[in-house]
Short mmCIF file of C-alpha atoms in Angstrom, two decimals:
data_model
loop_
_atom_site.label_atom_id
_atom_site.label_comp_id
_atom_site.label_asym_id
_atom_site.label_seq_id
_atom_site.Cartn_x
_atom_site.Cartn_y
_atom_site.Cartn_z
CA UNK A 1 -2.39 -2.94 -70.01
CA UNK A 2 0.50 -4.78 -68.48
CA UNK A 3 0.03 -2.95 -65.17
CA UNK A 4 -3.61 -4.02 -64.91
CA UNK A 5 -2.69 -7.60 -65.62
CA UNK A 6 0.07 -7.48 -62.99
CA UNK A 7 -2.31 -6.11 -60.37
CA UNK A 8 -4.73 -8.89 -61.14
CA UNK A 9 -2.00 -11.48 -60.70
CA UNK A 10 -0.69 -9.93 -57.47
CA UNK A 11 -4.15 -9.85 -55.85
CA UNK A 12 -4.44 -13.61 -56.32
CA UNK A 13 -8.14 -13.24 -57.01
CA UNK A 14 -8.30 -16.48 -58.88
CA UNK A 15 -6.61 -18.40 -56.10
CA UNK A 16 -8.93 -16.90 -53.48
CA UNK A 17 -11.90 -17.78 -55.65
CA UNK A 18 -10.64 -21.37 -55.85
CA UNK A 19 -10.20 -21.56 -52.07
CA UNK A 20 -13.70 -20.26 -51.50
CA UNK A 21 -15.08 -22.88 -53.87
CA UNK A 22 -13.17 -25.67 -52.06
CA UNK A 23 -14.27 -24.39 -48.64
CA UNK A 24 -17.86 -24.19 -49.80
CA UNK A 25 -17.62 -27.71 -51.13
CA UNK A 26 -16.31 -29.02 -47.80
CA UNK A 27 -18.94 -27.25 -45.69
CA UNK A 28 -21.84 -27.58 -48.09
CA UNK A 29 -23.53 -30.45 -46.19
CA UNK A 30 -22.92 -28.77 -42.84
CA UNK A 31 -24.16 -25.29 -43.70
CA UNK A 32 -27.75 -24.26 -43.74
CA UNK A 33 -29.58 -23.18 -46.87
CA UNK A 34 -29.04 -19.49 -46.18
CA UNK A 35 -25.36 -20.05 -45.58
CA UNK A 36 -24.93 -21.92 -48.87
CA UNK A 37 -26.79 -19.15 -50.74
CA UNK A 38 -24.61 -16.50 -49.18
CA UNK A 39 -21.51 -18.44 -50.16
CA UNK A 40 -22.77 -18.73 -53.71
CA UNK A 41 -23.53 -15.02 -53.90
CA UNK A 42 -20.07 -14.18 -52.60
CA UNK A 43 -18.45 -16.41 -55.24
CA UNK A 44 -20.63 -14.87 -57.96
CA UNK A 45 -19.71 -11.35 -56.84
CA UNK A 46 -16.05 -12.23 -56.72
CA UNK A 47 -16.28 -13.89 -60.12
CA UNK A 48 -18.00 -10.79 -61.48
CA UNK A 49 -15.21 -8.61 -60.17
CA UNK A 50 -12.62 -10.80 -61.85
CA UNK A 51 -14.67 -10.75 -65.09
CA UNK A 52 -14.93 -6.95 -64.89
CA UNK A 53 -11.16 -6.74 -64.60
CA UNK A 54 -10.78 -9.13 -67.53
CA UNK A 55 -13.17 -7.02 -69.67
CA UNK A 56 -11.10 -3.95 -68.84
CA UNK A 57 -7.96 -5.77 -69.95
CA UNK A 58 -9.86 -7.03 -73.02
CA UNK A 59 -10.85 -3.48 -73.90
CA UNK A 60 -7.34 -2.17 -73.47
CA UNK A 61 -5.89 -5.04 -75.49
CA UNK A 62 -8.35 -4.40 -78.28
CA UNK A 63 -7.38 -0.71 -78.36
CA UNK A 64 -3.73 -1.62 -78.53
CA UNK A 65 -4.42 -3.75 -81.66
CA UNK A 66 -6.03 -0.93 -83.65
CA UNK A 67 -9.54 -0.05 -84.80
CA UNK A 68 -10.40 -3.46 -86.21
CA UNK A 69 -7.97 -5.63 -84.27
CA UNK A 70 -9.56 -8.69 -82.55
CA UNK A 71 -12.97 -8.25 -84.21
CA UNK A 72 -13.18 -11.84 -85.30
CA UNK A 73 -12.32 -13.15 -81.83
CA UNK A 74 -14.87 -10.89 -80.19
CA UNK A 75 -17.56 -11.95 -82.65
CA UNK A 76 -16.88 -15.63 -82.38
CA UNK A 77 -16.42 -15.95 -78.65
CA UNK A 78 -17.36 -12.90 -76.61
CA UNK A 79 -20.60 -11.84 -78.25
CA UNK A 80 -22.25 -15.27 -78.07
CA UNK A 81 -21.37 -15.59 -74.36
CA UNK A 82 -22.64 -12.08 -73.61
CA UNK A 83 -25.84 -12.79 -75.42
CA UNK A 84 -26.65 -15.76 -73.23
CA UNK A 85 -25.86 -15.15 -69.51
CA UNK A 86 -23.46 -12.37 -68.85
CA UNK A 87 -24.37 -9.64 -66.45
CA UNK A 88 -21.98 -7.16 -64.94
CA UNK A 89 -22.00 -6.43 -61.21
CA UNK A 90 -19.23 -3.92 -61.17
CA UNK A 91 -20.97 -0.90 -62.58
CA UNK A 92 -20.41 2.24 -60.53
CA UNK A 93 -17.90 0.59 -58.15
CA UNK A 94 -14.15 1.05 -58.32
CA UNK A 95 -11.99 -1.97 -58.76
CA UNK A 96 -9.78 -1.38 -55.77
CA UNK A 97 -12.73 -0.94 -53.39
CA UNK A 98 -14.31 -4.16 -54.55
CA UNK A 99 -11.06 -6.04 -54.11
CA UNK A 100 -10.57 -4.80 -50.52
CA UNK A 101 -14.10 -5.76 -49.67
CA UNK A 102 -13.47 -9.21 -51.05
CA UNK A 103 -10.35 -9.56 -48.91
CA UNK A 104 -12.13 -8.37 -45.77
CA UNK A 105 -14.94 -10.77 -46.49
CA UNK A 106 -12.47 -13.60 -46.93
CA UNK A 107 -10.70 -12.72 -43.63
CA UNK A 108 -13.96 -12.51 -41.74
CA UNK A 109 -14.99 -15.81 -43.20
CA UNK A 110 -11.75 -17.37 -42.06
CA UNK A 111 -12.12 -15.91 -38.54
CA UNK A 112 -15.70 -17.07 -38.47
CA UNK A 113 -14.64 -20.58 -39.42
CA UNK A 114 -11.90 -20.57 -36.76
CA UNK A 115 -14.29 -19.23 -34.14
CA UNK A 116 -16.90 -21.82 -35.08
CA UNK A 117 -14.27 -24.57 -34.97
CA UNK A 118 -13.08 -23.36 -31.54
CA UNK A 119 -16.63 -23.18 -30.28
CA UNK A 120 -17.36 -26.61 -31.61
CA UNK A 121 -14.27 -27.99 -29.88
CA UNK A 122 -15.20 -26.30 -26.63
CA UNK A 123 -18.74 -27.57 -26.98
CA UNK A 124 -17.45 -31.08 -27.47
CA UNK A 125 -15.22 -30.73 -24.40
CA UNK A 126 -18.14 -29.43 -22.38
CA UNK A 127 -20.27 -32.32 -23.55
CA UNK A 128 -17.53 -34.74 -22.53
CA UNK A 129 -17.22 -33.09 -19.11
CA UNK A 130 -20.98 -33.09 -18.76
CA UNK A 131 -21.12 -36.78 -19.57
CA UNK A 132 -18.30 -37.47 -17.10
CA UNK A 133 -20.09 -35.41 -14.43
CA UNK A 134 -23.32 -37.24 -15.11
CA UNK A 135 -21.47 -40.56 -14.79
CA UNK A 136 -19.90 -39.46 -11.50
CA UNK A 137 -23.26 -38.24 -10.28
CA UNK A 138 -24.74 -41.61 -11.13
CA UNK A 139 -21.96 -43.37 -9.23
CA UNK A 140 -22.39 -41.04 -6.25
CA UNK A 141 -26.13 -41.70 -6.28
CA UNK A 142 -25.45 -45.41 -6.33
CA UNK A 143 -22.98 -45.07 -3.41
CA UNK A 144 -25.51 -42.96 -1.56
CA UNK A 145 -28.19 -45.57 -2.10
CA UNK A 146 -25.82 -48.30 -0.88
CA UNK A 147 -24.85 -46.18 2.14
CA UNK A 148 -28.51 -45.63 2.97
CA UNK A 149 -29.14 -49.36 2.71
CA UNK A 150 -26.10 -50.06 4.93
CA UNK A 151 -27.32 -47.42 7.41
CA UNK A 152 -30.72 -48.99 7.56
CA UNK A 153 -29.13 -52.40 8.03
CA UNK A 154 -26.89 -51.02 10.79
CA UNK A 155 -29.88 -49.40 12.46
CA UNK A 156 -31.71 -52.69 12.39
CA UNK A 157 -28.72 -54.60 13.74
CA UNK A 158 -28.09 -51.91 16.40
CA UNK A 159 -31.68 -52.10 17.52
CA UNK A 160 -31.42 -55.87 17.74
CA UNK A 161 -28.08 -55.65 19.58
CA UNK A 162 -29.50 -53.03 21.95
CA UNK A 163 -32.42 -55.25 22.77
CA UNK A 164 -30.06 -58.18 23.33
CA UNK A 165 -27.78 -55.99 25.49
CA UNK A 166 -30.75 -54.82 27.55
CA UNK A 167 -31.80 -58.40 28.05
CA UNK A 168 -28.26 -59.34 28.99
CA UNK A 169 -28.08 -56.41 31.42
CA UNK A 170 -31.31 -57.55 33.02
CA UNK A 171 -29.94 -61.10 33.33
CA UNK A 172 -26.63 -59.80 34.71
CA UNK A 173 -28.44 -57.65 37.27
CA UNK A 174 -30.46 -60.66 38.32
CA UNK A 175 -27.29 -62.77 38.49
CA UNK A 176 -25.56 -60.01 40.49
CA UNK A 177 -28.42 -59.89 42.96
CA UNK A 178 -28.32 -63.66 43.27
CA UNK A 179 -24.53 -63.56 43.75
CA UNK A 180 -24.87 -60.86 46.40
CA UNK A 181 -27.51 -62.89 48.16
CA UNK A 182 -25.25 -65.95 47.99
CA UNK A 183 -22.32 -63.91 49.26
CA UNK A 184 -24.37 -62.57 52.16
CA UNK A 185 -25.53 -66.09 52.93
CA UNK A 186 -21.93 -67.33 52.74
CA UNK A 187 -20.79 -64.55 55.06
CA UNK A 188 -23.52 -65.42 57.52
CA UNK A 189 -22.54 -69.06 57.31
CA UNK A 190 -18.89 -68.08 57.76
CA UNK A 191 -19.77 -66.08 60.86
CA UNK A 192 -21.74 -69.02 62.14
CA UNK A 193 -18.81 -71.30 61.32
CA UNK A 194 -16.45 -69.04 63.24
CA UNK A 195 -18.85 -69.09 66.16
CA UNK A 196 -19.04 -72.87 65.91
CA UNK A 197 -15.26 -73.12 65.79
CA UNK A 198 -14.97 -70.93 68.86
CA UNK A 199 -17.57 -73.03 70.61
CA UNK A 200 -15.79 -76.21 69.53
CA UNK A 201 -12.51 -74.82 70.82
CA UNK A 202 -14.14 -73.93 74.13
CA UNK A 203 -15.67 -77.39 74.30
CA UNK A 204 -12.28 -78.94 73.55
CA UNK A 205 -10.76 -76.95 76.40
CA UNK A 206 -13.56 -77.97 78.70
CA UNK A 207 -13.24 -81.60 77.60
CA UNK A 208 -9.51 -81.52 78.24
CA UNK A 209 -10.05 -79.97 81.65
CA UNK A 210 -12.78 -82.50 82.44
CA UNK A 211 -10.44 -85.28 81.32
CA UNK A 212 -7.82 -84.00 83.74
CA UNK A 213 -10.43 -83.80 86.47
CA UNK A 214 -11.61 -87.30 85.61
CA UNK A 215 -8.11 -88.71 85.93
CA UNK A 216 -7.71 -86.96 89.28
CA UNK A 217 -11.04 -88.30 90.47
CA UNK A 218 -10.11 -91.82 89.35
CA UNK A 219 -6.85 -91.59 91.30
CA UNK A 220 -8.70 -90.33 94.36
CA UNK A 221 -11.30 -93.09 93.99
CA UNK A 222 -8.59 -95.73 93.75
CA UNK A 223 -6.90 -94.40 96.89
CA UNK A 224 -10.18 -94.31 98.77
CA UNK A 225 -10.93 -97.96 97.87
CA UNK A 226 -7.51 -99.26 98.99
CA UNK A 227 -7.45 -100.72 102.61
CA UNK A 228 -5.80 -98.54 105.24
CA UNK A 229 -3.93 -100.20 108.17
CA UNK A 230 -4.94 -97.49 110.59
CA UNK A 231 -8.64 -97.93 109.89
CA UNK A 232 -8.37 -101.63 110.73
CA UNK A 233 -6.74 -100.96 114.05
CA UNK A 234 -8.85 -98.11 115.24
CA UNK A 235 -12.00 -96.34 114.15
CA UNK A 236 -10.89 -92.98 115.53
CA UNK A 237 -10.39 -90.31 112.89
CA UNK A 238 -6.82 -90.03 111.68
CA UNK A 239 -5.17 -87.00 110.08
CA UNK A 240 -5.14 -86.71 106.26
CA UNK A 241 -2.07 -88.22 104.63
CA UNK A 242 0.55 -85.78 103.44
CA UNK A 243 0.38 -85.13 99.69
CA UNK A 244 3.44 -86.13 97.78
CA UNK A 245 5.34 -83.33 96.07
CA UNK A 246 6.44 -85.33 93.07
CA UNK A 247 7.37 -83.12 90.12
CA UNK A 248 4.90 -82.86 87.21
CA UNK A 249 5.43 -83.21 83.49
CA UNK A 250 6.39 -79.57 83.08
CA UNK A 251 9.22 -79.79 85.59
CA UNK A 252 10.42 -83.17 84.34
CA UNK A 253 10.77 -81.89 80.79
CA UNK A 254 11.89 -78.37 81.70
CA UNK A 255 15.58 -78.83 80.89
CA UNK A 256 14.93 -80.49 77.52
CA UNK A 257 12.35 -77.90 76.53
CA UNK A 258 14.70 -75.14 77.68
CA UNK A 259 17.52 -76.35 75.45
CA UNK A 260 15.15 -76.87 72.49
CA UNK A 261 13.60 -73.40 72.77
CA UNK A 262 16.98 -71.65 73.08
CA UNK A 263 18.22 -73.48 69.98
CA UNK A 264 14.98 -72.64 68.15
CA UNK A 265 15.38 -68.95 69.05
CA UNK A 266 18.88 -69.01 67.52
CA UNK A 267 17.56 -70.78 64.40
CA UNK A 268 14.92 -68.09 63.91
CA UNK A 269 17.69 -65.49 64.08
CA UNK A 270 19.79 -67.25 61.43
CA UNK A 271 17.01 -68.45 59.10
CA UNK A 272 13.54 -66.87 59.37
CA UNK A 273 14.98 -63.45 60.22
CA UNK A 274 17.21 -63.40 57.13
CA UNK A 275 14.35 -64.64 54.95
CA UNK A 276 12.12 -61.81 56.20
CA UNK A 277 14.95 -59.31 55.74
CA UNK A 278 15.51 -60.38 52.13
CA UNK A 279 11.78 -60.19 51.46
CA UNK A 280 11.49 -56.68 52.86
CA UNK A 281 14.57 -55.52 50.95
CA UNK A 282 12.69 -56.11 47.68
CA UNK A 283 10.36 -53.27 48.70
CA UNK A 284 12.52 -51.14 51.04
CA UNK A 285 16.04 -50.07 50.06
CA UNK A 286 17.02 -48.74 53.50
CA UNK A 287 18.58 -51.60 55.50
CA UNK A 288 18.13 -49.71 58.79
CA UNK A 289 14.36 -49.49 58.33
CA UNK A 290 14.19 -53.20 57.47
CA UNK A 291 16.19 -54.20 60.56
CA UNK A 292 14.12 -51.89 62.76
CA UNK A 293 10.92 -53.52 61.43
CA UNK A 294 12.21 -57.01 62.24
CA UNK A 295 13.33 -55.97 65.73
CA UNK A 296 9.96 -54.39 66.50
CA UNK A 297 8.26 -57.55 65.21
CA UNK A 298 10.33 -59.67 67.63
CA UNK A 299 9.56 -57.40 70.60
CA UNK A 300 5.84 -57.23 69.80
CA UNK A 301 5.70 -61.01 69.28
CA UNK A 302 7.07 -61.68 72.77
CA UNK A 303 4.67 -59.13 74.24
CA UNK A 304 1.62 -60.64 72.47
CA UNK A 305 2.65 -64.22 73.36
CA UNK A 306 3.13 -63.32 77.05
CA UNK A 307 -0.28 -61.65 77.15
CA UNK A 308 -1.89 -64.69 75.50
CA UNK A 309 -0.10 -67.01 77.95
CA UNK A 310 -1.39 -65.04 80.96
CA UNK A 311 -4.96 -65.13 79.67
CA UNK A 312 -4.73 -68.83 78.83
CA UNK A 313 -3.27 -69.60 82.25
CA UNK A 314 -5.99 -67.61 83.99
CA UNK A 315 -8.72 -69.56 82.16
CA UNK A 316 -7.13 -72.91 83.01
CA UNK A 317 -6.59 -71.95 86.66
CA UNK A 318 -10.16 -70.71 86.97
CA UNK A 319 -11.53 -73.95 85.56
CA UNK A 320 -9.30 -76.31 87.56
CA UNK A 321 -9.64 -74.43 90.82
CA UNK A 322 -13.35 -75.32 91.08
CA UNK A 323 -12.87 -79.10 91.52
CA UNK A 324 -9.11 -79.69 91.75
CA UNK A 325 -7.72 -81.54 94.80
CA UNK A 326 -4.85 -83.57 93.37
CA UNK A 327 -1.48 -84.36 94.97
CA UNK A 328 0.40 -81.66 93.02
CA UNK A 329 -0.02 -77.94 93.54
CA UNK A 330 -2.60 -76.11 91.45
CA UNK A 331 0.10 -74.07 89.72
CA UNK A 332 2.02 -77.17 88.70
CA UNK A 333 -1.16 -78.79 87.40
CA UNK A 334 -2.04 -75.69 85.40
CA UNK A 335 1.46 -75.58 83.96
CA UNK A 336 1.34 -79.29 83.12
CA UNK A 337 -1.98 -78.81 81.34
CA UNK A 338 -0.60 -75.89 79.30
CA UNK A 339 2.49 -77.89 78.31
CA UNK A 340 0.34 -80.83 77.19
CA UNK A 341 -2.10 -78.59 75.28
CA UNK A 342 0.07 -75.94 73.71
CA UNK A 343 -1.75 -76.61 70.42
CA UNK A 344 -4.78 -74.82 71.93
CA UNK A 345 -2.85 -71.55 71.79
CA UNK A 346 -4.48 -69.25 69.21
CA UNK A 347 -1.27 -68.10 67.53
CA UNK A 348 -3.10 -66.33 64.71
CA UNK A 349 -4.75 -63.95 67.17
CA UNK A 350 -1.30 -63.03 68.49
CA UNK A 351 -0.02 -62.52 64.92
CA UNK A 352 -2.90 -60.14 64.24
CA UNK A 353 -2.20 -58.28 67.47
CA UNK A 354 1.49 -57.92 66.54
CA UNK A 355 0.64 -56.53 63.09
CA UNK A 356 -1.81 -54.02 64.59
CA UNK A 357 0.84 -52.86 67.05
CA UNK A 358 3.43 -52.52 64.29
CA UNK A 359 1.07 -50.42 62.17
CA UNK A 360 0.91 -47.74 64.86
CA UNK A 361 4.56 -47.90 65.94
CA UNK A 362 6.17 -44.47 65.32
CA UNK A 363 9.70 -45.84 64.98
CA UNK A 364 9.13 -47.76 61.76
CA UNK A 365 7.75 -46.75 58.41
CA UNK A 366 7.14 -48.58 55.18
CA UNK A 367 5.84 -47.84 51.65
CA UNK A 368 2.07 -47.94 51.12
CA UNK A 369 2.30 -51.06 48.97
CA UNK A 370 4.06 -53.02 51.77
CA UNK A 371 1.99 -54.83 54.41
CA UNK A 372 3.48 -56.39 57.53
CA UNK A 373 1.44 -59.51 56.75
CA UNK A 374 4.24 -60.45 54.36
CA UNK A 375 6.46 -61.33 57.39
CA UNK A 376 3.67 -63.13 59.26
CA UNK A 377 5.58 -66.44 59.11
CA UNK A 378 8.43 -64.89 61.14
CA UNK A 379 5.95 -63.38 63.61
CA UNK A 380 4.11 -66.70 63.98
CA UNK A 381 7.31 -68.61 64.81
CA UNK A 382 8.37 -65.95 67.30
CA UNK A 383 4.96 -66.04 69.00
CA UNK A 384 5.07 -69.83 69.31
CA UNK A 385 8.58 -69.83 70.76
CA UNK A 386 7.75 -66.96 73.13
CA UNK A 387 4.58 -68.72 74.32
CA UNK A 388 6.48 -71.98 74.95
CA UNK A 389 9.21 -70.06 76.81
CA UNK A 390 6.59 -68.91 79.32
CA UNK A 391 6.00 -72.54 80.34
CA UNK A 392 9.61 -72.91 81.48
CA UNK A 393 10.66 -72.59 85.11
CA UNK A 394 11.90 -69.89 85.23
CA UNK A 395 10.44 -68.43 82.00
CA UNK A 396 12.61 -66.91 79.31
CA UNK A 397 12.18 -63.37 78.02
CA UNK A 398 13.95 -60.81 75.84
CA UNK A 399 16.05 -57.99 77.25
CA UNK A 400 14.83 -54.42 77.21
CA UNK A 401 16.57 -52.22 74.65
CA UNK A 402 16.37 -48.51 73.84
CA UNK A 403 17.94 -46.45 71.07
CA UNK A 404 20.86 -44.42 72.38
CA UNK A 405 21.68 -46.74 75.32
CA UNK A 406 25.25 -47.58 76.22
CA UNK A 407 26.55 -50.53 74.29
CA UNK A 408 26.95 -53.63 76.50
CA UNK A 409 29.40 -56.25 75.23
CA UNK A 410 27.81 -58.97 77.35
CA UNK A 411 24.35 -58.16 75.98
CA UNK A 412 24.86 -57.48 72.24
CA UNK A 413 27.11 -58.26 69.33
CA UNK A 414 27.98 -55.39 67.03
CA UNK A 415 26.72 -55.63 63.46
CA UNK A 416 29.25 -55.71 60.62
CA UNK A 417 28.60 -52.06 59.68
CA UNK A 418 28.97 -50.75 63.24
CA UNK A 419 31.61 -48.40 64.55
CA UNK A 420 33.44 -50.69 66.98
CA UNK A 421 34.69 -47.74 69.01
CA UNK A 422 31.28 -46.04 69.36
CA UNK A 423 29.84 -46.21 72.92
CA UNK A 424 26.14 -45.82 72.01
CA UNK A 425 23.57 -48.00 70.29
CA UNK A 426 21.89 -46.38 67.24
CA UNK A 427 19.28 -49.13 66.80
CA UNK A 428 18.81 -52.84 67.55
CA UNK A 429 18.85 -55.68 65.06
CA UNK A 430 17.85 -58.60 67.33
CA UNK A 431 16.92 -58.77 71.01
CA UNK A 432 18.95 -60.60 73.64
CA UNK A 433 17.44 -63.60 75.47
CA UNK A 434 17.50 -63.48 79.27
CA UNK A 435 16.75 -65.86 82.16
CA UNK A 436 16.49 -64.37 85.64
CA UNK A 437 18.21 -61.18 84.44
CA UNK A 438 21.10 -63.20 82.99
CA UNK A 439 21.97 -63.06 79.29
CA UNK A 440 21.88 -66.56 77.81
CA UNK A 441 21.81 -65.55 74.10
CA UNK A 442 23.33 -62.27 72.90
CA UNK A 443 21.38 -59.95 70.67
CA UNK A 444 22.69 -57.75 67.85
CA UNK A 445 22.89 -53.96 67.72
CA UNK A 446 24.37 -51.20 65.56
CA UNK A 447 26.70 -48.76 67.28
CA UNK A 448 27.88 -45.54 65.70
CA UNK A 449 29.25 -42.27 66.90
CA UNK A 450 26.83 -39.40 67.10
CA UNK A 451 23.86 -41.48 68.29
CA UNK A 452 21.50 -39.33 70.39
CA UNK A 453 20.21 -40.36 73.77
CA UNK A 454 16.43 -40.66 74.11
CA UNK A 455 14.65 -37.49 75.33
CA UNK A 456 13.09 -39.08 78.42
CA UNK A 457 14.35 -42.25 80.02
CA UNK A 458 14.08 -43.43 83.62
CA UNK A 459 17.51 -44.05 85.18
CA UNK A 460 18.33 -47.67 85.82
CA UNK A 461 19.49 -48.57 89.34
CA UNK A 462 22.20 -50.80 87.92
CA UNK A 463 24.24 -48.97 85.25
CA UNK A 464 26.46 -51.92 84.29
CA UNK A 465 25.77 -55.50 83.45
CA UNK A 466 22.35 -56.82 82.59
CA UNK A 467 19.15 -54.91 83.31
CA UNK A 468 17.52 -55.32 86.72
CA UNK A 469 14.10 -56.65 87.55
CA UNK A 470 12.88 -53.13 88.12
CA UNK A 471 13.91 -52.11 84.60
CA UNK A 472 12.10 -55.11 83.13
CA UNK A 473 8.98 -54.29 85.11
CA UNK A 474 9.07 -50.73 83.78
CA UNK A 475 9.38 -52.15 80.30
CA UNK A 476 6.40 -54.48 80.77
CA UNK A 477 4.31 -51.68 82.25
CA UNK A 478 5.02 -49.52 79.21
CA UNK A 479 3.66 -52.32 77.01
CA UNK A 480 0.42 -52.50 79.02
CA UNK A 481 -0.08 -48.77 78.53
CA UNK A 482 -0.43 -49.37 74.75
#
């Protein structure tokens, strides 16, 4: 008896029954009808098992009390209850088997509840994620719609801009054609203007020559109108009067112009030459190349000016020789005219000729970004001085110089970086000025040991002193061969 009661207590059947009732109460409104009926049947079965165990204990307790023990209690309480609604569900089934089934059912129910709770939680999470995804999809669709609208707007604007750009291109092409036409017209007008300027210059020369002829004719007319004593005495022809040999303007001003031109040549050496040297040094680091460039510029300037003077003199002589019959010689008259009209000398043409000659000179080189036009001011002053020196009597010129020649103390000064014991000239810095083969202004040269003589050089008849006339003529002939 006591053992059966202990087993009933240890199985906690009553507590499990209470838990099932509470769980059913909590889930009653959630469960379906079939689920609630199943729960009720399970509780009834479990309750029946507990009642069966209690009847077994009741039977054993009644036996322990004797044959008539507990009769009154059974009559008053048990029999009325059995008569109304009691029904046993434990017939033919062992107690232990029923209890294990109840426990398994309870465990499965618990697992089912946990699984359902987990599934419900996962379902809620999935619903949340689905809602979030739907929201994101809605936002993406809105962005896509806005992007499509922006794209359409951009397409419209691009089409409008393209049309405007095409119109602008058409206008620019038309403007370009008009500008090209204007430029061509301006070039034609410029060419015409240059032709007009040349014609005006020619007319100025002719007017000047005609003015000189007019003055000569006026003087001749005045002499012819003056009374002659011989004609009054006798009508026989008399010899022409001797023409006076009075000096002209060129000879009267020769000494002053000589002194001025020599001083100007020295000023160019001390001022314009240094300015050009400093300008070239900003582009060329080698001082030797810079000094060679300036020396070649000086030599070419004298050559171009002498050529221009010869051509100018030939034109003047040709014009005056047609009608000239004045008291002075034709050469003096030509020289006087050139002295009075030195402004007619086209110095720019000589500058251009000097630059062309320097560009093909093999002795000098320069970087591609350097143009000899940058020293055109020096070249222009040298050409003017050289042209004016040709109007002197005798004319002034520069001395011939060659790399590797013997250094002449009377002809050159040594530069500061020279070897003062070296006998040969490496290169020249500035030419010497000569008059009738006499040095009147020294040049400058660089002398160093180890300077090589030129490969081919004609021997000079005079090996000391200043160069001879023959050497200068060879020098001038070499220039004409260019």
